C-alpha cells in the first residue's frame, strides 16, 4: 500500500502483530509508592538553613532525601539520589550519627565536595530510617556546591 493511499483512505491501519512496549522493566521513582505525608511510626526533625524546625513522619527504609521531597523541604538533589553529587548534604546529631552505619567510600568521596562539611555530615540519600534513628534531627546547610548552572532543582517524581 502506498503512503498516499494509507493516509488518504478512511480505513484505519490495524497491525496484525502484538505491539510490545519498549521496556519490560518497571518504572522506578523516588520514595515509596502509596506512602503519603503524615504516615509512619518514626519522626525526623529537619532544621532548615533559616532555623525553621520541621517535624515529619517516616517509615522504615525512607531516606532523608525521600522525606525532604515528600514534605517539600528545600533539600537539593542534583543527581536524584544516585550518589553522584553532594547537594543533599545534611548534618546529623552526634548521638544518632554514632548509631548509623559507616559511610561508604563512595559517599565519603562525595562528602569531600560538600559545603560546610562537619564530623557528622552525611548525604541525605544515604541515611535510611530505622527504629534506631527515630527522633533524629538533621540540619540542612546554608549552601551547597552544585555544578548545575541554570538554578533549577529536580522535583519529586
Short mmCIF file of C-alpha atoms in Angstrom, two decimals:
data_model
loop_
_atom_site.label_atom_id
_atom_site.label_comp_id
_atom_site.label_asym_id
_atom_site.label_seq_id
_atom_site.Cartn_x
_atom_site.Cartn_y
_atom_site.Cartn_z
CA UNK A 1 0.00 0.00 0.00
CA UNK A 2 1.43 3.38 -0.92
CA UNK A 3 1.86 6.05 1.72
CA UNK A 4 -0.53 8.35 -0.10
CA UNK A 5 -3.26 5.72 -0.07
CA UNK A 6 -2.50 4.86 3.56
CA UNK A 7 -3.06 8.44 4.71
CA UNK A 8 -5.98 9.30 2.43
CA UNK A 9 -8.21 6.27 3.00
CA UNK A 10 -10.79 6.32 5.72
CA UNK A 11 -10.00 2.84 6.99
CA UNK A 12 -7.62 2.69 9.90
CA UNK A 13 -4.44 0.70 9.72
CA UNK A 14 -4.58 -2.13 12.23
CA UNK A 15 -1.36 -4.00 12.92
CA UNK A 16 -1.62 -7.76 12.93
CA UNK A 17 1.28 -8.28 15.33
CA UNK A 18 1.14 -7.79 19.08
CA UNK A 19 2.72 -4.45 19.95
CA UNK A 20 5.24 -4.66 22.78
CA UNK A 21 6.33 -1.82 25.00
CA UNK A 22 9.87 -0.56 24.65
CA UNK A 23 10.94 -1.80 28.08
CA UNK A 24 9.70 -4.60 30.27
CA UNK A 25 11.28 -3.17 33.43
CA UNK A 26 9.00 -1.32 35.86
CA UNK A 27 9.43 2.42 36.24
CA UNK A 28 11.45 3.47 39.29
CA UNK A 29 10.54 6.53 41.30
CA UNK A 30 11.95 8.17 44.44
CA UNK A 31 10.30 7.27 47.69
CA UNK A 32 7.71 4.63 48.35
CA UNK A 33 4.54 4.18 46.38
CA UNK A 34 1.38 4.65 48.41
CA UNK A 35 3.01 6.47 51.33
CA UNK A 36 1.70 9.97 51.95
CA UNK A 37 2.53 12.78 54.34
CA UNK A 38 1.89 12.11 57.99
CA UNK A 39 2.25 8.34 57.73
CA UNK A 40 4.87 6.32 59.54
CA UNK A 41 5.92 5.27 63.02
CA UNK A 42 9.14 7.33 63.12
CA UNK A 43 9.77 11.05 63.50
CA UNK A 44 12.50 13.12 61.85
CA UNK A 45 13.24 16.75 62.71
CA UNK A 46 14.63 18.87 59.88
CA UNK A 47 16.22 22.24 60.65
CA UNK A 48 16.30 24.49 57.59
CA UNK A 49 19.13 26.95 56.86
CA UNK A 50 16.83 29.70 58.19
CA UNK A 51 16.45 27.86 61.53
CA UNK A 52 12.88 26.63 60.99
CA UNK A 53 12.19 23.23 62.57
CA UNK A 54 10.01 20.89 60.50
CA UNK A 55 8.83 17.60 62.03
CA UNK A 56 7.94 14.80 59.60
CA UNK A 57 6.80 11.19 59.87
CA UNK A 58 8.86 8.41 58.29
CA UNK A 59 8.62 4.71 57.56
CA UNK A 60 11.28 2.01 57.66
CA UNK A 61 13.79 2.50 54.84
CA UNK A 62 12.91 6.10 53.94
CA UNK A 63 15.98 8.18 53.14
CA UNK A 64 16.33 11.77 54.34
CA UNK A 65 16.13 12.78 50.68
CA UNK A 66 12.84 10.88 50.21
CA UNK A 67 11.40 12.60 53.25
CA UNK A 68 12.54 16.06 52.17
CA UNK A 69 10.91 15.54 48.76
CA UNK A 70 7.70 14.10 50.25
CA UNK A 71 7.30 17.07 52.62
CA UNK A 72 8.54 19.76 50.17
CA UNK A 73 11.58 20.60 52.28
CA UNK A 74 14.22 22.50 50.31
CA UNK A 75 16.98 19.88 50.11
CA UNK A 76 18.71 19.79 46.74
CA UNK A 77 19.30 16.54 44.88
CA UNK A 78 21.13 17.30 41.63
CA UNK A 79 21.88 13.62 40.95
CA UNK A 80 18.41 12.46 42.08
CA UNK A 81 19.83 10.23 44.79
CA UNK A 82 22.33 8.28 42.69
CA UNK A 83 25.35 9.09 44.91
CA UNK A 84 26.95 11.30 42.26
CA UNK A 85 26.94 14.70 43.99
CA UNK A 86 26.94 16.28 47.45
CA UNK A 87 23.91 18.56 47.19
CA UNK A 88 21.78 16.51 49.62
CA UNK A 89 24.39 17.00 52.37
CA UNK A 90 22.85 17.04 55.86
CA UNK A 91 24.39 17.41 59.31
CA UNK A 92 23.21 14.85 61.87
CA UNK A 93 23.15 14.94 65.68
CA UNK A 94 26.20 13.21 67.16
CA UNK A 95 24.10 10.73 69.19
CA UNK A 96 22.30 9.49 66.08
CA UNK A 97 25.38 9.69 63.88
CA UNK A 98 27.05 7.13 66.14
CA UNK A 99 24.09 4.73 65.57
CA UNK A 100 24.41 4.84 61.77
CA UNK A 101 26.44 2.52 59.60
CA UNK A 102 29.77 3.91 58.46
CA UNK A 103 29.59 5.88 55.20
CA UNK A 104 30.79 4.00 52.13
CA UNK A 105 33.93 5.08 50.30
CA UNK A 106 31.75 6.49 47.51
CA UNK A 107 29.76 8.57 49.99
CA UNK A 108 32.95 9.85 51.63
CA UNK A 109 34.29 10.84 48.20
CA UNK A 110 31.16 12.90 47.55
CA UNK A 111 31.18 14.36 51.07
CA UNK A 112 34.65 15.73 50.36
CA UNK A 113 32.92 18.08 47.88
CA UNK A 114 30.21 19.22 50.32
CA UNK A 115 29.92 22.80 51.55
CA UNK A 116 30.30 23.18 55.33
CA UNK A 117 31.48 19.63 55.98
CA UNK A 118 31.41 18.52 59.65
CA UNK A 119 32.31 15.38 61.57
CA UNK A 120 28.65 14.32 61.50
CA UNK A 121 27.93 15.12 57.84
CA UNK A 122 26.15 12.56 55.68
CA UNK A 123 24.41 12.54 52.33
CA UNK A 124 20.64 12.59 52.70
CA UNK A 125 20.25 9.95 50.00
CA UNK A 126 22.35 7.52 52.06
CA UNK A 127 20.74 7.87 55.52
CA UNK A 128 17.86 5.39 55.81
CA UNK A 129 15.32 5.38 58.61
CA UNK A 130 15.03 2.57 61.11
CA UNK A 131 13.94 2.31 64.74
CA UNK A 132 17.39 3.39 65.99
CA UNK A 133 17.09 6.74 64.18
CA UNK A 134 13.58 7.57 65.46
CA UNK A 135 13.67 11.21 66.63
CA UNK A 136 16.80 12.18 64.66
CA UNK A 137 17.46 15.85 63.97
CA UNK A 138 19.19 16.77 60.72
CA UNK A 139 20.32 20.27 59.78
CA UNK A 140 20.38 21.42 56.18
CA UNK A 141 23.49 23.54 55.47
CA UNK A 142 23.09 27.12 54.32
CA UNK A 143 24.63 26.42 50.89
CA UNK A 144 25.57 23.61 48.51
CA UNK A 145 28.14 23.09 45.81
CA UNK A 146 26.09 22.34 42.74
CA UNK A 147 27.50 22.09 39.24
CA UNK A 148 24.11 22.86 37.73
CA UNK A 149 24.25 26.42 36.49
CA UNK A 150 20.64 27.01 35.48
CA UNK A 151 19.34 27.22 39.04
CA UNK A 152 16.69 24.54 38.51
CA UNK A 153 16.02 21.86 41.06
CA UNK A 154 14.76 18.35 40.28
CA UNK A 155 11.28 17.64 41.58
CA UNK A 156 9.83 14.57 43.19
CA UNK A 157 8.54 12.05 40.60
#
